[in-house]
Amino acid sequence: MAAKSDSALEQTTGSGKARRSRTPPLNGSGIGIAVLDSGVMKNHLAFVDSAGGKNATRIIKSVNFTELSDVSLSGSKKVKDWKGGIDVSDTATYSPKAAAELDGRIDNSGSTFPDEYGHGTFVAGVAAGVAIQGAPEDVTGTATGANIIDVKVLNADGVGDTSDILAGIDWVIANARNYNIRVMNLSLASDSIESYLTDPLCRAARAAVASGIVVVVAAGNYGKTPDGKERYGSITSPANEPSVITVGSSHSHETVTRTDDTVNGFSSRGPTRGSYIDAAGVRQIDNILKPDLVAPGNKIVGALAANKDGKTLAGIPASNPGLRRGQGNSVKNTGAAIMSLSGTSVSAPVVAGAVAMMLQQNPSLTPQLVKAILQYTAQPISNANLLQQGAGMLNVQGAVDLAYVLRKDIARPFERSTLAPGVSLLAPGLAMPLPRTTMNGLVIPWSQIVFAGGSHVFSGEELFKKFQGFYQPNVSWVRKRSYLLSVVVDFSTGVVIGFREVATPNGSLVTTGVKTLTSSLGQSIANTQTGAFTPTATLQARLAAGTGVILAEGIILAEGIVLAEGVVLTEGVILAEGIVLAEGIILAEGIILAEGTILAEAGQLVVSSSDIRTLYGEP
């Protein structure tokens, strides 16, 4: 009997092996992934469902926030008009009739070719695409059974208004139950240098996490300066939001073994450099540990989209013929056409698909627990530090194995009910798996580290034997600041009207028995490879030798690694104060042909700062 062999992406990440490790196959079935991007081509063969056939698609809903202008909705006195979209938040008088009108205006279900740029279709295919018969290469993505919810927020140039992205996130939060949206992928970036506390995109992403949605964000493609110097502090927004899973990009060097993998030079490095001015007039820099992990993002093959006329190619493949593969050189069979792309915007959906598989395995996982599992099971890449790769490279098999042994009643989807800190987290009769995975004949060691509180590094099996306070979806913890987030939704209309942050009472965020590595890292100095510049593999080796302090009393609030006033760099390495491109621009990570070669960071830059607003009122 013949059987399909795994795609290069499946082999590199372990997703193919993980899929076959469970019965029925673990493929993200039933889980909804919201892709906020330039649209998704519904009839591409990469999205056929298990029933097969050209008309059977897993794109179960499409909405478009890029074409609303001068909108007036019935029964609402407070709706604001925007050039590209509308702000329907904070509208107590927003009527059911107005909600129905808005839903009718944004519905894009009848559009077969909604992706004029070609980015969103590719991203969705990486997250959940299937192999295409007759294609020159296997484009199988990560979660081959997951559903895609297409939320169009970027135009034909790959650019969108901030208000459109915010409205799209609001819509996902309000409609998560309707389509079982458990994952949101944001392969887009803003030039904002605001603190995560006040940045509009960060606040919106934080609200989504608080509502129980796992938000996966591309780290950005600014890891190098134009003259080739490594640039730290180049994480973009909303990847600088502590609660999201920020994904950097790894380079597989066109092999399926992981021993030669590296971190792509273009992949943005931490720490985050957003800032605010405190009451004393002093600039305070966030300095959050990012990225959280890396995933393959160099010359990945995936779905190529047709333009809205269905007869010509979308913007990216039309302008860059070198990216096309096989049928991608012709417009005659666009439903089967493929191309290749590189960038952190490609790496993010690899992780989004892995999350869908984890949630199929254990639907009760909270967003913070998903992130912890992904980091703990990641494989450290040699010669890359915590600010370059986070905990290491995605290991799908390890992640689903760890998700399997945890309780299935941790939290109900989209609800904040969770276990109390310190309560047993292991499922009855199950034990922690060994911290390693066999992949392609090699033993892959787990990093066994987890970032929390913005600047802490933890380890040890107790992280998963007991429920940790910071696993609660509505807890926002960064250093000495801990808040409970409450999302406010008018369920009579389905409109998100804001979210509130309330200081948490003293309580355990990390329980006794967890090992802290923070104090052992030392000051963050690049040339001594200490602090946040510690190679992840070095930290892993130290763990094996017994490094770390086991907490005897747990942690309520603490500073963690000191990065502010303590980041020392060497010549030839730049610490960016922020990425300033053009105020208010949203860009879709650019088009990257190969490692280090960036064709374009964005399309036409047309949005002015006056168009930028937050949906959530004053911070």
PDB file of C-alpha atoms in Angstrom, residues 7-8 130-140 254 299-302 323-327 336 338-340:
ATOM      1  CA  SER A   7       6.252  17.517   3.290  1.00  0.00           C
ATOM      2  CA  ALA A   8       9.513  19.224   4.170  1.00  0.00           C
ATOM      3  CA  VAL A 130      -3.073  20.229   2.334  1.00  0.00           C
ATOM      4  CA  ALA A 131      -1.057  18.640  -0.478  1.00  0.00           C
ATOM      5  CA  ILE A 132      -2.181  19.461  -4.022  1.00  0.00           C
ATOM      6  CA  GLN A 133      -2.280  16.654  -6.545  1.00  0.00           C
ATOM      7  CA  GLY A 134       0.072  17.348  -9.436  1.00  0.00           C
ATOM      8  CA  ALA A 135       1.891  20.234  -7.728  1.00  0.00           C
ATOM      9  CA  PRO A 136       5.690  20.141  -8.152  1.00  0.00           C
ATOM     10  CA  GLU A 137       6.212  20.297  -4.390  1.00  0.00           C
ATOM     11  CA  ASP A 138       4.239  19.224  -1.328  1.00  0.00           C
ATOM     12  CA  VAL A 139       2.681  22.297   0.310  1.00  0.00           C
ATOM     13  CA  THR A 140       1.137  20.462   3.272  1.00  0.00           C
ATOM     14  CA  GLU A 254      16.820  23.026   2.734  1.00  0.00           C
ATOM     15  CA  LYS A 299      11.844  29.425   1.325  1.00  0.00           C
ATOM     16  CA  ILE A 300       8.655  27.762   2.569  1.00  0.00           C
ATOM     17  CA  VAL A 301       6.328  26.630  -0.233  1.00  0.00           C
ATOM     18  CA  GLY A 302       2.609  27.319  -0.088  1.00  0.00           C
ATOM     19  CA  LEU A 323       8.853  33.126  -6.166  1.00  0.00           C
ATOM     20  CA  ARG A 324       6.556  31.019  -8.351  1.00  0.00           C
ATOM     21  CA  ARG A 325       6.807  27.231  -8.545  1.00  0.00           C
ATOM     22  CA  GLY A 326       5.427  24.979 -11.283  1.00  0.00           C
ATOM     23  CA  GLN A 327       1.896  26.039 -12.185  1.00  0.00           C
ATOM     24  CA  ALA A 336      -3.407  24.625  -7.727  1.00  0.00           C
ATOM     25  CA  ILE A 338       2.154  27.445  -5.491  1.00  0.00           C
ATOM     26  CA  MET A 339       5.057  29.718  -4.625  1.00  0.00           C
ATOM     27  CA  SER A 340       7.686  30.170  -1.918  1.00  0.00           C
TER      28      SER A 340
END
